[in-house]
Every structure is written in C-alpha cells, then in structure tokens.
mmCIF file of C-alpha atoms in Angstrom:
data_model
loop_
_atom_site.group_PDB
_atom_site.id
_atom_site.type_symbol
_atom_site.label_atom_id
_atom_site.label_comp_id
_atom_site.label_asym_id
_atom_site.label_seq_id
_atom_site.Cartn_x
_atom_site.Cartn_y
_atom_site.Cartn_z
ATOM 1 C CA ASP A 1 6.212 -0.134 10.903
ATOM 2 C CA ALA A 2 5.794 -1.755 7.492
ATOM 3 C CA GLY A 3 6.749 1.414 5.654
ATOM 4 C CA VAL A 4 4.828 2.921 2.779
ATOM 5 C CA ILE A 5 2.723 0.304 1.055
ATOM 6 C CA GLN A 6 1.747 0.517 -2.577
ATOM 7 C CA SER A 7 -0.472 -1.714 -4.648
ATOM 8 C CA PRO A 8 -0.413 -3.194 -7.124
ATOM 9 C CA ARG A 9 3.333 -3.589 -7.673
ATOM 10 C CA HIS A 10 2.815 -4.176 -11.358
ATOM 11 C CA GLU A 11 -0.059 -3.230 -13.596
ATOM 12 C CA VAL A 12 -0.470 -3.964 -17.277
ATOM 13 C CA THR A 13 -3.484 -2.510 -18.994
ATOM 14 C CA GLU A 14 -4.712 -1.525 -22.392
ATOM 15 C CA MET A 15 -5.031 1.978 -23.681
ATOM 16 C CA GLY A 16 -8.302 3.564 -22.689
ATOM 17 C CA GLN A 17 -8.746 1.585 -19.498
ATOM 18 C CA GLU A 18 -9.002 3.115 -16.059
ATOM 19 C CA VAL A 19 -6.070 2.539 -13.740
ATOM 20 C CA THR A 20 -6.122 3.009 -9.977
ATOM 21 C CA LEU A 21 -2.955 2.999 -7.916
ATOM 22 C CA ARG A 22 -3.121 2.748 -4.160
ATOM 23 C CA CYS A 23 -0.953 3.920 -1.307
ATOM 24 C CA LYS A 24 -0.917 3.496 2.436
ATOM 25 C CA PRO A 25 1.429 5.976 4.121
ATOM 26 C CA ILE A 26 3.365 5.422 7.309
ATOM 27 C CA SER A 27 1.103 5.876 10.286
ATOM 28 C CA GLY A 28 1.412 9.330 11.792
ATOM 29 C CA HIS A 29 2.803 10.976 8.692
ATOM 30 C CA ASP A 30 0.801 14.043 7.729
ATOM 31 C CA TYR A 31 2.242 14.461 4.239
ATOM 32 C CA LEU A 32 1.750 12.186 1.260
ATOM 33 C CA PHE A 33 3.389 12.563 -2.122
ATOM 34 C CA TRP A 34 2.859 10.959 -5.523
ATOM 35 C CA TYR A 35 5.758 10.782 -7.999
ATOM 36 C CA ARG A 36 6.226 9.429 -11.479
ATOM 37 C CA GLN A 37 9.540 8.129 -12.797
ATOM 38 C CA THR A 38 10.400 7.630 -16.455
ATOM 39 C CA MET A 39 13.637 7.375 -18.341
ATOM 40 C CA MET A 40 12.831 10.463 -20.367
ATOM 41 C CA ARG A 41 11.645 12.798 -17.622
ATOM 42 C CA GLY A 42 13.266 11.351 -14.529
ATOM 43 C CA LEU A 43 11.447 11.635 -11.214
ATOM 44 C CA GLU A 44 8.589 14.118 -11.123
ATOM 45 C CA LEU A 45 6.407 15.229 -8.239
ATOM 46 C CA LEU A 46 2.775 14.944 -9.308
ATOM 47 C CA ILE A 47 0.830 16.021 -6.233
ATOM 48 C CA TYR A 48 1.101 16.149 -2.477
ATOM 49 C CA PHE A 49 -1.343 16.179 0.409
ATOM 50 C CA ASN A 50 -1.189 17.567 3.906
ATOM 51 C CA ASN A 51 -3.671 16.184 6.408
ATOM 52 C CA ASN A 52 -5.618 14.602 3.522
ATOM 53 C CA VAL A 53 -5.958 17.917 1.670
ATOM 54 C CA PRO A 54 -4.293 18.379 -1.744
ATOM 55 C CA ILE A 55 -1.783 21.190 -1.425
ATOM 56 C CA ASP A 56 -0.055 21.307 -4.788
ATOM 57 C CA ASP A 57 -1.221 19.426 -7.856
ATOM 58 C CA SER A 58 0.708 21.490 -10.386
ATOM 59 C CA GLY A 59 2.680 18.418 -11.408
ATOM 60 C CA MET A 60 -0.360 16.445 -12.469
ATOM 61 C CA PRO A 61 0.119 16.106 -16.223
ATOM 62 C CA GLU A 62 -3.479 16.521 -17.357
ATOM 63 C CA ASP A 63 -7.102 16.043 -16.467
ATOM 64 C CA ARG A 64 -6.883 12.327 -17.020
ATOM 65 C CA PHE A 65 -4.988 12.136 -13.743
ATOM 66 C CA SER A 66 -6.704 12.535 -10.398
ATOM 67 C CA ALA A 67 -5.669 11.823 -6.821
ATOM 68 C CA LYS A 68 -7.637 11.496 -3.635
ATOM 69 C CA MET A 69 -6.913 10.964 0.011
ATOM 70 C CA PRO A 70 -10.170 10.057 1.755
ATOM 71 C CA ASN A 71 -8.448 9.441 5.081
ATOM 72 C CA ALA A 72 -5.064 9.564 6.726
ATOM 73 C CA SER A 73 -4.188 5.990 5.847
ATOM 74 C CA PHE A 74 -5.144 5.737 2.195
ATOM 75 C CA SER A 75 -4.623 7.543 -1.092
ATOM 76 C CA THR A 76 -5.351 6.741 -4.714
ATOM 77 C CA LEU A 77 -3.979 7.971 -8.006
ATOM 78 C CA LYS A 78 -6.325 7.360 -10.893
ATOM 79 C CA ILE A 79 -5.697 7.601 -14.612
ATOM 80 C CA GLN A 80 -8.764 7.619 -16.846
ATOM 81 C CA PRO A 81 -8.432 6.935 -19.711
ATOM 82 C CA SER A 82 -4.903 5.573 -19.693
ATOM 83 C CA GLU A 83 -2.511 6.087 -22.596
ATOM 84 C CA PRO A 84 0.761 4.361 -23.534
ATOM 85 C CA ARG A 85 2.724 7.477 -22.562
ATOM 86 C CA ASP A 86 1.516 7.016 -19.002
ATOM 87 C CA SER A 87 3.739 3.962 -18.715
ATOM 88 C CA ALA A 88 6.095 4.646 -15.829
ATOM 89 C CA VAL A 89 6.875 3.720 -12.258
ATOM 90 C CA TYR A 90 4.655 5.570 -9.830
ATOM 91 C CA PHE A 91 5.929 6.131 -6.315
ATOM 92 C CA CYS A 92 4.122 7.180 -3.210
ATOM 93 C CA ALA A 93 6.042 8.724 -0.322
ATOM 94 C CA SER A 94 5.113 10.033 3.093
ATOM 95 C CA SER A 95 6.698 12.384 5.559
ATOM 96 C CA SER A 96 6.005 13.900 8.936
ATOM 97 C CA ARG A 97 7.133 17.322 7.759
ATOM 98 C CA PRO A 98 6.747 19.533 4.686
ATOM 99 C CA LEU A 99 8.692 19.380 1.460
ATOM 100 C CA LEU A 100 12.350 18.685 1.864
ATOM 101 C CA THR A 101 12.552 19.702 5.509
ATOM 102 C CA ASP A 102 12.793 16.099 6.540
ATOM 103 C CA THR A 103 13.123 12.619 5.199
ATOM 104 C CA GLN A 104 10.547 11.287 2.803
ATOM 105 C CA TYR A 105 9.904 7.571 2.945
ATOM 106 C CA PHE A 106 9.201 6.035 -0.416
ATOM 107 C CA GLY A 107 7.099 3.015 -1.218
ATOM 108 C CA PRO A 108 8.347 0.303 -3.576
ATOM 109 C CA GLY A 109 6.488 1.785 -6.530
ATOM 110 C CA THR A 110 3.914 0.563 -9.027
ATOM 111 C CA ARG A 111 5.232 -0.246 -12.472
ATOM 112 C CA LEU A 112 2.496 0.668 -14.931
ATOM 113 C CA THR A 113 2.529 -0.518 -18.518
ATOM 114 C CA VAL A 114 -0.155 0.745 -20.856
ATOM 115 C CA LEU A 115 -0.310 -1.171 -24.095
ATOM 116 C CA SER B 1 16.081 17.358 -15.749
ATOM 117 C CA GLN B 2 15.147 20.887 -16.734
ATOM 118 C CA GLN B 3 15.673 22.024 -13.172
ATOM 119 C CA GLY B 4 19.160 20.710 -12.656
ATOM 120 C CA GLU B 5 21.709 18.198 -13.604
ATOM 121 C CA GLU B 6 23.799 15.491 -12.099
ATOM 122 C CA ASP B 7 27.091 14.266 -13.372
ATOM 123 C CA PRO B 8 28.392 11.933 -14.298
ATOM 124 C CA GLN B 9 25.358 10.109 -15.644
ATOM 125 C CA ALA B 10 27.144 6.837 -14.983
ATOM 126 C CA LEU B 11 30.169 5.921 -12.929
ATOM 127 C CA SER B 12 31.931 2.575 -12.709
ATOM 128 C CA ILE B 13 34.629 1.961 -10.097
ATOM 129 C CA GLN B 14 36.363 -0.862 -8.284
ATOM 130 C CA GLU B 15 35.461 -1.836 -4.765
ATOM 131 C CA GLY B 16 37.472 0.199 -2.291
ATOM 132 C CA GLU B 17 37.720 3.272 -4.484
ATOM 133 C CA ASN B 18 35.962 6.538 -3.754
ATOM 134 C CA ALA B 19 33.008 7.715 -5.817
ATOM 135 C CA THR B 20 32.114 11.362 -6.338
ATOM 136 C CA MET B 21 28.848 12.524 -7.819
ATOM 137 C CA ASN B 22 27.859 16.093 -8.513
ATOM 138 C CA CYS B 23 24.552 17.896 -8.594
ATOM 139 C CA SER B 24 23.782 21.351 -9.954
ATOM 140 C CA TYR B 25 20.541 23.237 -9.517
ATOM 141 C CA LYS B 26 19.159 26.484 -10.849
ATOM 142 C CA THR B 27 17.180 28.118 -8.066
ATOM 143 C CA SER B 28 17.964 29.342 -4.579
ATOM 144 C CA ILE B 29 17.417 26.610 -2.041
ATOM 145 C CA ASN B 30 16.777 26.090 1.645
ATOM 146 C CA ASN B 31 17.770 22.444 1.774
ATOM 147 C CA LEU B 32 19.190 19.780 -0.467
ATOM 148 C CA GLN B 33 18.889 16.055 -0.027
ATOM 149 C CA TRP B 34 20.568 13.020 -1.506
ATOM 150 C CA TYR B 35 18.695 9.805 -2.147
ATOM 151 C CA ARG B 36 19.697 6.373 -3.290
ATOM 152 C CA GLN B 37 17.646 4.026 -5.473
ATOM 153 C CA ASN B 38 18.408 0.385 -5.950
ATOM 154 C CA SER B 39 17.186 -1.110 -9.207
ATOM 155 C CA GLY B 40 13.459 -1.692 -9.108
ATOM 156 C CA ARG B 41 13.041 -0.162 -5.664
ATOM 157 C CA GLY B 42 11.911 3.081 -4.128
ATOM 158 C CA LEU B 43 14.216 5.892 -3.101
ATOM 159 C CA VAL B 44 15.959 5.842 0.252
ATOM 160 C CA HIS B 45 17.003 9.029 1.982
ATOM 161 C CA LEU B 46 20.737 9.376 2.622
ATOM 162 C CA ILE B 47 21.466 12.829 3.924
ATOM 163 C CA LEU B 48 20.053 16.347 4.146
ATOM 164 C CA ILE B 49 22.201 19.469 4.028
ATOM 165 C CA ARG B 50 20.838 22.912 4.776
ATOM 166 C CA SER B 51 21.710 26.013 2.824
ATOM 167 C CA ASN B 52 23.786 27.408 5.702
ATOM 168 C CA GLU B 53 25.896 24.258 5.878
ATOM 169 C CA ARG B 54 28.911 23.639 3.694
ATOM 170 C CA GLU B 55 29.709 20.044 4.529
ATOM 171 C CA LYS B 56 28.058 17.114 6.233
ATOM 172 C CA HIS B 57 29.163 13.589 7.014
ATOM 173 C CA SER B 58 27.289 10.382 7.605
ATOM 174 C CA GLY B 59 29.352 7.232 7.853
ATOM 175 C CA ARG B 60 31.133 6.767 4.531
ATOM 176 C CA LEU B 61 29.152 9.603 2.966
ATOM 177 C CA ARG B 62 30.337 13.160 2.675
ATOM 178 C CA VAL B 63 28.166 15.861 1.149
ATOM 179 C CA THR B 64 29.272 19.367 0.283
ATOM 180 C CA LEU B 65 27.174 22.320 -0.727
ATOM 181 C CA ASP B 66 28.294 25.444 -2.552
ATOM 182 C CA THR B 67 25.343 27.789 -2.805
ATOM 183 C CA SER B 68 27.366 30.365 -4.755
ATOM 184 C CA LYS B 69 27.875 27.811 -7.505
ATOM 185 C CA LYS B 70 24.488 26.173 -6.960
ATOM 186 C CA SER B 71 26.114 22.793 -6.697
ATOM 187 C CA SER B 72 26.484 19.878 -4.338
ATOM 188 C CA SER B 73 28.623 16.790 -4.322
ATOM 189 C CA LEU B 74 28.260 13.365 -2.757
ATOM 190 C CA LEU B 75 31.382 11.422 -1.936
ATOM 191 C CA ILE B 76 31.221 7.753 -1.019
ATOM 192 C CA THR B 77 34.485 6.552 0.447
ATOM 193 C CA ALA B 78 35.794 2.994 0.408
ATOM 194 C CA SER B 79 33.011 1.889 -1.893
ATOM 195 C CA ARG B 80 31.454 -1.557 -1.701
ATOM 196 C CA ALA B 81 29.627 -3.640 -4.270
ATOM 197 C CA ALA B 82 26.467 -3.031 -2.240
ATOM 198 C CA ASP B 83 26.762 0.695 -3.007
ATOM 199 C CA THR B 84 25.772 -0.075 -6.598
ATOM 200 C CA ALA B 85 22.651 2.021 -7.179
ATOM 201 C CA SER B 86 21.420 5.282 -8.653
ATOM 202 C CA TYR B 87 21.954 8.410 -6.615
ATOM 203 C CA PHE B 88 19.727 11.477 -6.837
ATOM 204 C CA CYS B 89 19.823 14.933 -5.382
ATOM 205 C CA ALA B 90 16.613 16.805 -4.617
ATOM 206 C CA TRP B 91 16.025 20.382 -3.546
ATOM 207 C CA ASP B 92 13.311 22.436 -1.936
ATOM 208 C CA ASP B 93 10.142 21.614 -3.821
ATOM 209 C CA MET B 94 11.317 18.055 -4.408
ATOM 210 C CA ARG B 95 12.724 18.588 -7.848
ATOM 211 C CA PHE B 96 15.143 15.787 -8.604
ATOM 212 C CA GLY B 97 18.279 15.638 -10.649
ATOM 213 C CA ALA B 98 18.591 13.069 -13.392
ATOM 214 C CA GLY B 99 20.668 10.817 -11.176
ATOM 215 C CA THR B 100 24.037 9.123 -11.361
ATOM 216 C CA ARG B 101 24.165 5.402 -11.927
ATOM 217 C CA LEU B 102 27.003 4.027 -9.802
ATOM 218 C CA THR B 103 28.418 0.560 -10.394
ATOM 219 C CA VAL B 104 30.946 -0.785 -7.921
ATOM 220 C CA LYS B 105 32.751 -3.834 -9.203
ATOM 221 C CA PRO B 106 33.847 -6.417 -6.643
#
C-alpha cells in the first residue's frame, strides 16, 4: 500500500484566497483524521471522520475551515478565505480503529504558507 | 500544549548513549501512544501502552506509564544518529504533547 497520500505537498497562496487540501487514506481504513501543526500550538486534531461521516469537528478553528469526505478514498480540507495565521503543516491520518485504540498512519503533510 | 507537557524540549546526546523523554498529561486516560517525527515528515507510530500496563518494550524502546502521576517516559537505548527526530506522546482523544527534539551526534 502507498500509505496516506496528501496533495499538494506545498502550497503558497495569498491572503483571501481559497485553499483546498486533499487526502487519500489507506484503503480499508474507516477513520480519517485532519491535524494542523504549528510551532506555537503544536499538533492539533481538527476533525475526524468515521465511514465518511464527520464525528468530531470541535477542533476546527472557525467557520472558514470546512472538511468533507465524499467517499471512502478521498477527503478535503478547505480554508476560505485563507489568512496568514493559517500557515502551518496540515496532516491527514487514517486508522482502522477509533481514536488512540490503534495505530494512526500519517501522510507526509501539506505545508501551507499564506502571504 | 495546554493539555500536557513533554520534557525536555530538546535533548542532545552522543551515539550509543540512552535517551529518556518524559510526557505528562492532565486527564484520565485509556491509552497512551508515542510517535516519532522526522524533520519535514509525518508522524510514525512507535508504541502504544494501555492504562493497565506499567511498562512495554519494543526493540530498543522502553515505555513506562504511571497513571497515578499522569506521566509516561520513553527510553531509547543505544541511540543511533538515525534516531534524531522529534518524539511526541498522545493520549485518548489524540491530544499531543509539545514534543522532545532529540539529536544524536555520531
């Protein structure tokens, strides 16, 4: 298996633009997680899905952030409009079991820079 | 992290030495995991320890858990330059510690 795939790996955009991050989980994994990592706040769980359904989105910072999972093999995290403080590395992870009961497999991350 | 801490924030040792990193958390937990992150990469799972376990081994890794003190430690024995990375603990609802940056000098 190729592991969790994220695209793009790097994204540079200007403030106010829409940003869409993409993730393909490991086949057969029922759980998908989106994280954000910054120097100031460390690694934060934003939202997670089970069987394509959002279960907990309490970590989503504000309404500018939205996430979807239209099918078992694809998820998006969208920021609209983007702001400089959104600059971070965004990770997607997948798992075959719920939170912290088993290994999560992380993608390589998308480094987002908002100018 | 507001949910817990790891110490030290940074650790620099010579190859062959042991490295110990600590993690403290604030809530009751069911499980605790340790992850490793190489610079510019995603996190890689190392080991999971359940709340009813006190110690667990995996190769050169040894993890202990003290639920009374709400703390865990990760010991890497006979360190190698390739162990250079950041190490994070995570508990129940995937709250992460701030991480320890380990540098192993050849």
